[in-house]
mmCIF file of C-alpha atoms in Angstrom:
data_model
loop_
_atom_site.group_PDB
_atom_site.id
_atom_site.type_symbol
_atom_site.label_atom_id
_atom_site.label_comp_id
_atom_site.label_asym_id
_atom_site.label_seq_id
_atom_site.Cartn_x
_atom_site.Cartn_y
_atom_site.Cartn_z
ATOM 1 C CA MET A 270 2.042 -1.992 5.678
ATOM 2 C CA LYS A 271 1.897 -0.432 2.250
ATOM 3 C CA LEU A 272 -1.322 0.886 0.775
ATOM 4 C CA PHE A 273 -2.491 -0.439 -2.601
ATOM 5 C CA TYR A 274 -5.381 0.955 -4.610
ATOM 6 C CA TYR A 275 -6.297 1.344 -8.251
ATOM 7 C CA LYS A 276 -4.697 4.381 -9.879
ATOM 8 C CA THR A 277 -6.081 5.661 -13.141
ATOM 9 C CA GLN A 278 -4.033 7.315 -15.841
ATOM 10 C CA ARG A 279 -7.052 8.737 -17.642
ATOM 11 C CA PRO A 280 -8.060 11.101 -16.132
ATOM 12 C CA THR A 281 -5.410 11.819 -13.534
ATOM 13 C CA ALA A 282 -7.635 10.911 -10.569
ATOM 14 C CA ASN A 283 -10.903 9.199 -9.701
ATOM 15 C CA PHE A 284 -12.772 10.165 -6.562
ATOM 16 C CA GLY A 285 -13.704 6.625 -5.473
ATOM 17 C CA ASP A 286 -10.148 5.314 -5.708
ATOM 18 C CA GLU A 287 -8.597 8.460 -4.248
ATOM 19 C CA LEU A 288 -10.627 7.982 -1.072
ATOM 20 C CA ASN A 289 -8.045 5.338 -0.142
ATOM 21 C CA PRO A 290 -4.999 7.593 0.471
ATOM 22 C CA TRP A 291 -7.258 10.151 2.175
ATOM 23 C CA LEU A 292 -9.101 7.785 4.526
ATOM 24 C CA TRP A 293 -6.925 4.845 5.518
ATOM 25 C CA PRO A 294 -3.794 6.638 6.807
ATOM 26 C CA ARG A 295 -6.099 8.597 9.112
ATOM 27 C CA LEU A 296 -7.579 5.371 10.468
ATOM 28 C CA VAL A 297 -4.528 3.103 10.345
ATOM 29 C CA PRO A 298 -1.443 5.244 11.089
ATOM 30 C CA ALA A 299 0.841 2.262 10.407
ATOM 31 C CA LEU A 300 0.030 2.519 6.703
ATOM 32 C CA LYS A 301 2.752 3.944 4.515
ATOM 33 C CA ASP A 302 2.699 5.615 1.135
ATOM 34 C CA SER A 303 2.240 3.229 -1.760
ATOM 35 C CA GLY A 304 4.904 4.861 -3.909
ATOM 36 C CA SER A 305 7.592 2.211 -3.350
ATOM 37 C CA ILE A 306 5.875 -1.037 -2.430
ATOM 38 C CA ALA A 307 8.108 -3.883 -1.292
ATOM 39 C CA SER A 308 6.596 -7.129 -2.497
ATOM 40 C CA GLU A 309 7.961 -9.066 0.459
ATOM 41 C CA GLY A 310 6.058 -6.991 3.017
ATOM 42 C CA ALA A 311 2.416 -6.568 3.965
ATOM 43 C CA VAL A 312 0.020 -4.735 1.648
ATOM 44 C CA PHE A 313 -3.307 -3.163 2.625
ATOM 45 C CA VAL A 314 -6.139 -3.196 0.055
ATOM 46 C CA GLY A 315 -9.239 -1.198 0.920
ATOM 47 C CA ILE A 316 -11.834 0.591 -1.201
ATOM 48 C CA GLY A 317 -12.401 -0.604 -4.751
ATOM 49 C CA THR A 318 -13.633 -3.476 -6.897
ATOM 50 C CA VAL A 319 -10.182 -5.016 -7.053
ATOM 51 C CA LEU A 320 -10.744 -8.537 -5.734
ATOM 52 C CA ASN A 321 -10.297 -10.244 -9.083
ATOM 53 C CA ASP A 322 -7.722 -12.026 -11.226
ATOM 54 C CA ALA A 323 -6.475 -8.706 -12.616
ATOM 55 C CA MET A 324 -4.559 -7.867 -9.439
ATOM 56 C CA PRO A 325 -0.879 -7.123 -10.168
ATOM 57 C CA GLU A 326 1.330 -10.212 -10.020
ATOM 58 C CA TRP A 327 3.653 -8.675 -7.446
ATOM 59 C CA LEU A 328 0.789 -8.649 -4.941
ATOM 60 C CA GLN A 329 0.828 -12.426 -4.910
ATOM 61 C CA THR A 330 4.392 -12.412 -3.555
ATOM 62 C CA ALA A 331 3.609 -10.120 -0.631
ATOM 63 C CA LYS A 332 3.987 -11.671 2.805
ATOM 64 C CA SER A 333 0.361 -10.819 3.504
ATOM 65 C CA LEU A 334 -2.437 -9.128 1.588
ATOM 66 C CA VAL A 335 -4.813 -7.409 3.971
ATOM 67 C CA PHE A 336 -8.280 -6.792 2.540
ATOM 68 C CA PHE A 337 -10.687 -4.446 4.277
ATOM 69 C CA SER A 338 -14.150 -3.698 2.840
ATOM 70 C CA THR A 339 -12.901 -4.523 -0.651
ATOM 71 C CA GLY A 340 -15.308 -5.601 -3.395
ATOM 72 C CA PHE A 341 -15.235 -8.593 -5.717
ATOM 73 C CA GLY A 342 -15.869 -7.969 -9.414
ATOM 74 C CA TYR A 343 -14.573 -7.505 -12.952
ATOM 75 C CA GLY A 344 -11.738 -9.839 -14.019
ATOM 76 C CA ARG A 345 -11.879 -12.818 -16.366
ATOM 77 C CA GLN A 346 -12.525 -15.657 -13.944
ATOM 78 C CA PHE A 347 -15.971 -16.790 -12.835
ATOM 79 C CA ARG A 348 -14.705 -17.285 -9.288
ATOM 80 C CA LEU A 349 -11.594 -16.229 -7.404
ATOM 81 C CA GLN A 350 -9.786 -18.600 -5.050
ATOM 82 C CA LYS A 351 -8.687 -17.184 -1.707
ATOM 83 C CA GLN A 352 -4.885 -17.374 -1.450
ATOM 84 C CA THR A 353 -2.806 -18.435 1.554
ATOM 85 C CA ASN A 354 -1.281 -14.961 1.997
ATOM 86 C CA TRP A 355 -4.678 -13.247 2.135
ATOM 87 C CA GLN A 356 -6.046 -11.839 5.370
ATOM 88 C CA ILE A 357 -9.636 -10.730 4.761
ATOM 89 C CA TYR A 358 -11.114 -8.701 7.614
ATOM 90 C CA CYS A 359 -14.331 -7.827 5.773
ATOM 91 C CA VAL A 360 -15.693 -7.286 2.272
ATOM 92 C CA ARG A 361 -18.034 -4.778 0.674
ATOM 93 C CA GLY A 362 -21.213 -6.851 0.645
ATOM 94 C CA PRO A 363 -22.899 -10.252 0.690
ATOM 95 C CA LEU A 364 -22.287 -10.941 -3.004
ATOM 96 C CA SER A 365 -18.529 -10.470 -2.589
ATOM 97 C CA ALA A 366 -18.590 -12.815 0.411
ATOM 98 C CA LYS A 367 -20.560 -15.441 -1.506
ATOM 99 C CA ARG A 368 -18.260 -15.364 -4.533
ATOM 100 C CA LEU A 369 -15.224 -15.791 -2.281
ATOM 101 C CA LYS A 370 -16.944 -18.455 -0.130
ATOM 102 C CA LEU A 371 -16.485 -16.366 2.993
ATOM 103 C CA PRO A 372 -18.663 -16.409 6.112
ATOM 104 C CA SER A 373 -21.609 -14.041 5.778
ATOM 105 C CA SER A 374 -20.379 -12.276 8.918
ATOM 106 C CA LEU A 375 -17.507 -10.805 6.861
ATOM 107 C CA ALA A 376 -19.941 -9.049 4.535
ATOM 108 C CA VAL A 377 -20.238 -5.505 5.919
ATOM 109 C CA THR A 378 -20.246 -2.545 3.507
ATOM 110 C CA ASP A 379 -17.917 -0.259 1.573
ATOM 111 C CA GLY A 380 -15.209 1.325 3.711
ATOM 112 C CA ALA A 381 -16.185 4.791 2.458
ATOM 113 C CA ALA A 382 -19.007 4.627 5.009
ATOM 114 C CA LEU A 383 -16.333 5.413 7.619
ATOM 115 C CA LEU A 384 -16.362 8.971 6.276
ATOM 116 C CA LYS A 385 -19.403 9.316 8.523
ATOM 117 C CA ARG A 386 -17.014 9.789 11.448
ATOM 118 C CA PHE A 387 -15.227 12.666 9.697
ATOM 119 C CA PHE A 388 -18.056 14.509 7.966
ATOM 120 C CA PRO A 389 -21.357 14.983 9.808
ATOM 121 C CA PRO A 390 -24.397 15.587 7.582
ATOM 122 C CA VAL A 391 -24.925 19.193 6.523
ATOM 123 C CA PRO A 392 -28.224 20.618 7.859
ATOM 124 C CA ALA A 393 -30.921 20.764 5.179
ATOM 125 C CA ALA A 394 -31.129 24.554 5.355
ATOM 126 C CA GLN A 395 -27.429 24.827 4.442
ATOM 127 C CA ARG A 396 -27.584 22.573 1.372
ATOM 128 C CA ASP A 397 -27.306 25.112 -1.423
ATOM 129 C CA CYS A 398 -27.223 22.651 -4.355
ATOM 130 C CA LYS A 399 -30.732 21.452 -5.123
ATOM 131 C CA VAL A 400 -29.545 18.660 -7.466
ATOM 132 C CA SER A 401 -26.003 17.516 -8.255
ATOM 133 C CA TYR A 402 -24.781 15.123 -10.941
ATOM 134 C CA ILE A 403 -21.643 12.962 -10.753
ATOM 135 C CA PRO A 404 -20.599 11.094 -13.919
ATOM 136 C CA HIS A 405 -18.500 7.947 -14.035
ATOM 137 C CA PHE A 406 -14.929 9.074 -14.491
ATOM 138 C CA ARG A 407 -14.546 7.189 -17.797
ATOM 139 C CA HIS A 408 -18.011 7.227 -19.322
ATOM 140 C CA GLY A 409 -19.165 10.242 -21.205
ATOM 141 C CA SER A 410 -17.463 13.589 -21.601
ATOM 142 C CA PRO A 411 -17.075 15.854 -18.538
ATOM 143 C CA ALA A 412 -17.156 18.868 -20.869
ATOM 144 C CA LEU A 413 -20.423 17.618 -22.361
ATOM 145 C CA PHE A 414 -22.079 17.045 -18.998
ATOM 146 C CA LYS A 415 -20.960 20.389 -17.654
ATOM 147 C CA ARG A 416 -22.958 21.960 -20.478
ATOM 148 C CA VAL A 417 -25.857 19.563 -19.923
ATOM 149 C CA CYS A 418 -25.985 20.314 -16.196
ATOM 150 C CA GLU A 419 -25.780 24.042 -16.815
ATOM 151 C CA GLN A 420 -28.820 23.867 -19.104
ATOM 152 C CA ALA A 421 -30.713 21.628 -16.667
ATOM 153 C CA ASN A 422 -29.857 23.896 -13.713
ATOM 154 C CA ILE A 423 -28.069 20.969 -12.050
ATOM 155 C CA HIS A 424 -24.768 21.278 -10.209
ATOM 156 C CA PHE A 425 -21.953 19.317 -11.898
ATOM 157 C CA ILE A 426 -19.467 17.471 -9.645
ATOM 158 C CA ASP A 427 -16.205 16.475 -11.304
ATOM 159 C CA PRO A 428 -15.090 12.991 -10.107
ATOM 160 C CA ALA A 429 -11.482 13.980 -10.838
ATOM 161 C CA ALA A 430 -11.593 16.884 -8.364
ATOM 162 C CA PRO A 431 -9.798 16.660 -4.976
ATOM 163 C CA VAL A 432 -11.439 14.310 -2.478
ATOM 164 C CA GLU A 433 -12.492 16.896 0.103
ATOM 165 C CA GLU A 434 -13.882 19.157 -2.619
ATOM 166 C CA VAL A 435 -16.073 16.349 -3.980
ATOM 167 C CA ILE A 436 -17.231 15.377 -0.474
ATOM 168 C CA SER A 437 -18.127 18.994 0.312
ATOM 169 C CA GLN A 438 -20.181 19.333 -2.867
ATOM 170 C CA ILE A 439 -22.025 16.083 -2.188
ATOM 171 C CA ALA A 440 -22.733 17.111 1.410
ATOM 172 C CA ARG A 441 -24.179 20.451 0.255
ATOM 173 C CA SER A 442 -26.567 18.759 -2.185
ATOM 174 C CA GLN A 443 -30.234 18.078 -1.537
ATOM 175 C CA LEU A 444 -30.174 15.266 -4.108
ATOM 176 C CA VAL A 445 -27.347 13.487 -5.928
ATOM 177 C CA ILE A 446 -27.720 11.800 -9.316
ATOM 178 C CA SER A 447 -24.681 9.581 -9.723
ATOM 179 C CA GLU A 448 -23.214 7.225 -12.273
ATOM 180 C CA ALA A 449 -20.155 6.889 -10.026
ATOM 181 C CA MET A 450 -20.905 4.297 -7.345
ATOM 182 C CA HIS A 451 -18.832 6.086 -4.737
ATOM 183 C CA GLY A 452 -20.776 9.238 -5.463
ATOM 184 C CA ALA A 453 -23.849 7.334 -4.275
ATOM 185 C CA ILE A 454 -21.977 5.708 -1.380
ATOM 186 C CA VAL A 455 -20.716 9.020 -0.033
ATOM 187 C CA ALA A 456 -24.120 10.635 -0.572
ATOM 188 C CA ASP A 457 -25.767 7.847 1.429
ATOM 189 C CA THR A 458 -23.112 8.154 4.130
ATOM 190 C CA LEU A 459 -23.730 11.907 4.424
ATOM 191 C CA ARG A 460 -27.527 11.354 4.432
ATOM 192 C CA VAL A 461 -28.100 12.848 0.977
ATOM 193 C CA PRO A 462 -30.773 11.080 -1.138
ATOM 194 C CA TRP A 463 -29.378 9.637 -4.358
ATOM 195 C CA ILE A 464 -30.446 8.231 -7.727
ATOM 196 C CA PRO A 465 -28.148 5.901 -9.714
ATOM 197 C CA VAL A 466 -27.857 6.274 -13.500
ATOM 198 C CA ARG A 467 -26.047 4.548 -16.369
ATOM 199 C CA THR A 468 -24.797 6.096 -19.605
ATOM 200 C CA SER A 469 -22.778 3.060 -20.693
ATOM 201 C CA PRO A 470 -23.249 -0.740 -20.719
ATOM 202 C CA LYS A 471 -19.813 -0.941 -19.105
ATOM 203 C CA ILE A 472 -21.266 0.032 -15.731
ATOM 204 C CA LEU A 473 -21.125 -3.249 -13.793
ATOM 205 C CA PRO A 474 -24.431 -4.045 -12.032
ATOM 206 C CA PHE A 475 -22.791 -6.627 -9.735
ATOM 207 C CA LYS A 476 -20.827 -4.133 -7.670
ATOM 208 C CA TRP A 477 -23.933 -1.958 -7.240
ATOM 209 C CA TRP A 478 -26.022 -4.996 -6.206
ATOM 210 C CA ASP A 479 -23.313 -5.928 -3.713
ATOM 211 C CA TRP A 480 -23.131 -2.524 -2.050
ATOM 212 C CA CYS A 481 -26.891 -1.885 -2.188
ATOM 213 C CA ALA A 482 -27.526 -5.259 -0.521
ATOM 214 C CA SER A 483 -25.131 -4.253 2.267
ATOM 215 C CA MET A 484 -27.212 -1.123 2.862
ATOM 216 C CA ASP A 485 -30.582 -2.840 2.497
ATOM 217 C CA VAL A 486 -31.673 -0.638 -0.418
ATOM 218 C CA PRO A 487 -32.701 -1.690 -3.944
ATOM 219 C CA TYR A 488 -30.634 -0.881 -7.023
ATOM 220 C CA ARG A 489 -33.101 1.110 -9.120
ATOM 221 C CA CYS A 490 -31.026 2.486 -11.961
ATOM 222 C CA ARG A 491 -32.098 5.021 -14.580
ATOM 223 C CA MET A 492 -30.646 5.153 -18.096
ATOM 224 C CA VAL A 493 -29.293 8.239 -19.802
ATOM 225 C CA LYS A 494 -29.472 7.902 -23.588
ATOM 226 C CA GLY A 495 -27.087 9.503 -26.036
ATOM 227 C CA ALA A 496 -24.276 10.536 -23.686
ATOM 228 C CA ARG A 497 -21.777 9.248 -26.257
ATOM 229 C CA ARG A 498 -21.609 7.103 -29.336
ATOM 230 C CA LEU A 499 -21.322 3.450 -28.331
ATOM 231 C CA THR A 500 -18.792 1.201 -30.055
ATOM 232 C CA LYS A 501 -18.835 -2.514 -30.882
ATOM 233 C CA ALA A 502 -16.570 -3.032 -27.864
ATOM 234 C CA ASP A 503 -19.226 -1.459 -25.637
ATOM 235 C CA TYR A 504 -21.795 -3.971 -26.846
ATOM 236 C CA ARG A 505 -19.398 -6.921 -26.527
ATOM 237 C CA TYR A 506 -18.313 -5.911 -23.031
ATOM 238 C CA GLN A 507 -21.487 -7.210 -21.392
ATOM 239 C CA LEU A 508 -21.025 -10.759 -22.693
ATOM 240 C CA ARG A 509 -18.516 -11.774 -20.031
ATOM 241 C CA PRO A 510 -20.333 -10.188 -17.040
ATOM 242 C CA VAL A 511 -23.530 -11.935 -18.124
ATOM 243 C CA ALA A 512 -21.681 -15.275 -18.363
ATOM 244 C CA GLN A 513 -20.151 -14.628 -14.931
ATOM 245 C CA ARG A 514 -23.508 -13.622 -13.432
ATOM 246 C CA GLN A 515 -22.209 -10.129 -12.742
ATOM 247 C CA ALA A 516 -25.038 -8.913 -14.972
ATOM 248 C CA ARG A 517 -28.332 -10.381 -16.179
ATOM 249 C CA TRP A 518 -29.160 -11.430 -19.738
ATOM 250 C CA TRP A 519 -31.465 -8.450 -20.205
ATOM 251 C CA HIS A 520 -28.514 -6.121 -19.657
ATOM 252 C CA LEU A 521 -27.422 -7.137 -23.170
ATOM 253 C CA LEU A 522 -30.254 -4.879 -24.341
ATOM 254 C CA ASP A 523 -28.896 -1.879 -22.454
ATOM 255 C CA GLY A 524 -26.530 -0.752 -25.206
ATOM 256 C CA PRO A 525 -29.222 -0.353 -27.887
ATOM 257 C CA ARG A 526 -31.429 1.429 -25.366
ATOM 258 C CA MET A 527 -28.614 3.834 -24.428
ATOM 259 C CA ASP A 528 -27.319 4.602 -27.913
ATOM 260 C CA ASP A 529 -29.251 7.665 -28.993
ATOM 261 C CA TRP A 530 -26.468 8.745 -31.347
ATOM 262 C CA HIS A 531 -28.550 8.753 -34.512
ATOM 263 C CA ALA A 532 -31.243 10.814 -32.811
ATOM 264 C CA ARG A 533 -28.555 13.264 -31.733
ATOM 265 C CA HIS A 534 -27.593 13.805 -35.377
ATOM 266 C CA GLU A 535 -31.043 14.288 -36.812
ATOM 267 C CA GLY A 536 -30.343 18.010 -37.099
ATOM 268 C CA THR A 537 -27.389 17.513 -39.447
ATOM 269 C CA LYS A 538 -29.411 15.147 -41.626
ATOM 270 C CA GLN A 539 -32.105 17.765 -41.943
ATOM 271 C CA GLY A 540 -29.603 20.384 -43.006
ATOM 272 C CA LYS A 541 -29.755 22.338 -39.770
ATOM 273 C CA GLY A 542 -26.006 22.188 -39.261
ATOM 274 C CA ALA A 543 -23.722 20.707 -36.589
ATOM 275 C CA ASP A 544 -24.218 23.567 -34.099
ATOM 276 C CA SER A 545 -27.985 23.200 -34.162
ATOM 277 C CA ASP A 546 -27.669 19.444 -33.750
ATOM 278 C CA ASP A 547 -25.240 19.813 -30.848
ATOM 279 C CA GLU A 548 -27.607 22.119 -29.012
ATOM 280 C CA ALA A 549 -30.468 19.686 -29.632
ATOM 281 C CA ALA A 550 -28.367 16.876 -28.119
ATOM 282 C CA ILE A 551 -27.582 18.988 -25.059
ATOM 283 C CA ALA A 552 -31.273 19.794 -24.671
ATOM 284 C CA ARG A 553 -32.262 16.091 -24.868
ATOM 285 C CA LEU A 554 -29.676 15.083 -22.256
ATOM 286 C CA ALA A 555 -30.633 17.984 -19.984
ATOM 287 C CA ASP A 556 -34.283 16.992 -20.266
ATOM 288 C CA GLN A 557 -33.423 13.426 -19.250
ATOM 289 C CA LEU A 558 -31.504 14.541 -16.162
ATOM 290 C CA GLU A 559 -34.256 16.944 -15.187
ATOM 291 C CA LYS A 560 -36.854 14.160 -15.423
ATOM 292 C CA ILE A 561 -34.602 11.768 -13.463
ATOM 293 C CA SER A 562 -34.261 14.384 -10.714
ATOM 294 C CA ARG A 563 -38.017 14.099 -10.131
ATOM 295 C CA ALA A 564 -37.869 10.323 -9.584
ATOM 296 C CA SER A 565 -38.039 8.795 -6.104
ATOM 297 C CA PRO A 566 -34.533 8.786 -4.616
ATOM 298 C CA LEU A 567 -32.887 6.151 -2.454
ATOM 299 C CA LEU A 568 -31.419 6.429 1.048
ATOM 300 C CA SER A 569 -30.591 3.771 3.617
ATOM 301 C CA GLU A 570 -32.120 3.926 7.082
ATOM 302 C CA ASP A 571 -30.240 5.956 9.695
ATOM 303 C CA ASP A 572 -30.000 3.091 12.157
ATOM 304 C CA HIS A 573 -28.854 0.660 9.465
ATOM 305 C CA ILE A 574 -25.895 2.749 8.309
ATOM 306 C CA GLU A 575 -24.929 3.369 11.940
ATOM 307 C CA ARG A 576 -24.863 -0.392 12.548
ATOM 308 C CA GLN A 577 -22.762 -0.970 9.453
ATOM 309 C CA VAL A 578 -20.267 1.735 10.392
ATOM 310 C CA SER A 579 -20.019 0.275 13.904
ATOM 311 C CA ARG A 580 -19.318 -3.153 12.394
ATOM 312 C CA LEU A 581 -16.587 -1.671 10.198
ATOM 313 C CA GLU A 582 -15.067 -0.072 13.283
ATOM 314 C CA GLU A 583 -15.063 -3.427 15.106
ATOM 315 C CA TYR A 584 -13.146 -5.071 12.275
ATOM 316 C CA LEU A 585 -10.878 -2.029 12.075
ATOM 317 C CA SER A 586 -10.050 -2.384 15.782
ATOM 318 C CA ALA A 587 -9.147 -6.033 15.182
ATOM 319 C CA LEU A 588 -6.913 -5.016 12.289
ATOM 320 C CA LYS A 589 -5.123 -2.328 14.310
ATOM 321 C CA LYS A 590 -4.619 -4.792 17.166
ATOM 322 C CA ASP A 591 -3.006 -7.275 14.781
ATOM 323 C CA VAL A 592 -0.797 -4.506 13.402
ATOM 324 C CA SER A 593 0.315 -3.468 16.907
ATOM 325 C CA GLN A 594 1.196 -7.079 17.738
ATOM 326 C CA GLY A 595 3.252 -7.419 14.566
ATOM 327 C CA LEU A 596 1.038 -10.139 13.114
ATOM 328 C CA LEU A 597 0.841 -8.497 9.698
ATOM 329 C CA ASP A 598 4.473 -7.480 9.190
#
């Protein structure tokens, strides 16, 4: 089988997607590099919100598409019809299963939870980062948030850094504030309390609801205002998710509540100069993160995540058995 996962061009890597080539070959040795995918063979699709109508056309000609812990979301269609060449072992959560009209038994959790078998939790006394922040890889400026985190005395984790480096930094944190969903997923897996945030209306609530439901925790998201200037496209983006029920109508108000751009430029208007205004913006963002760090964090129950990982391993055993018998070639 060939491995397929979403690959970003901007920036060069995204932690959540890059978990795929790190994790799956270790668990399914039959997987091969995705560099030269043959459309007539079998293709493995794991971590990511890629069950949608935006999948590459060549995937539809594969002999079999094997989905494991994949999430439904994004795309242009309200619903996605399961195809004859699809073999779905499990999906990320109950909302993905419902949208695809799958048995509820196939709703497990995100495959990144299997990292639990590779990385045991770091003892509390060895966690040297009191609070860490992980931005979404496309929302906001990494350079900006590095400065913000430095002022707030918060450790900045770059989502474009190598997988093991990001995992290590999460594991050494006492608390993780994350806009990246897989930052929260890995934190929960490694037993690090986490707080989800949004800096952009383009963050899709549906995928968070789906994963949070799989872990029996609520999705209590905090907003960060003024991380960047929002465009008309940012405001329009929410229209389709709301129509598709991947967001609620009140999420249409998120953009105006996030756009603190004019407040960020009060200094220039008052003749204080761009440098003064920039420092004021950094201070406002740092203050927001510092206040968020004092909020009540989330963390699934120990026994619940253990059950979910065990369920993933059961489906993984079934997959490997089918591979060994040549049923997916």
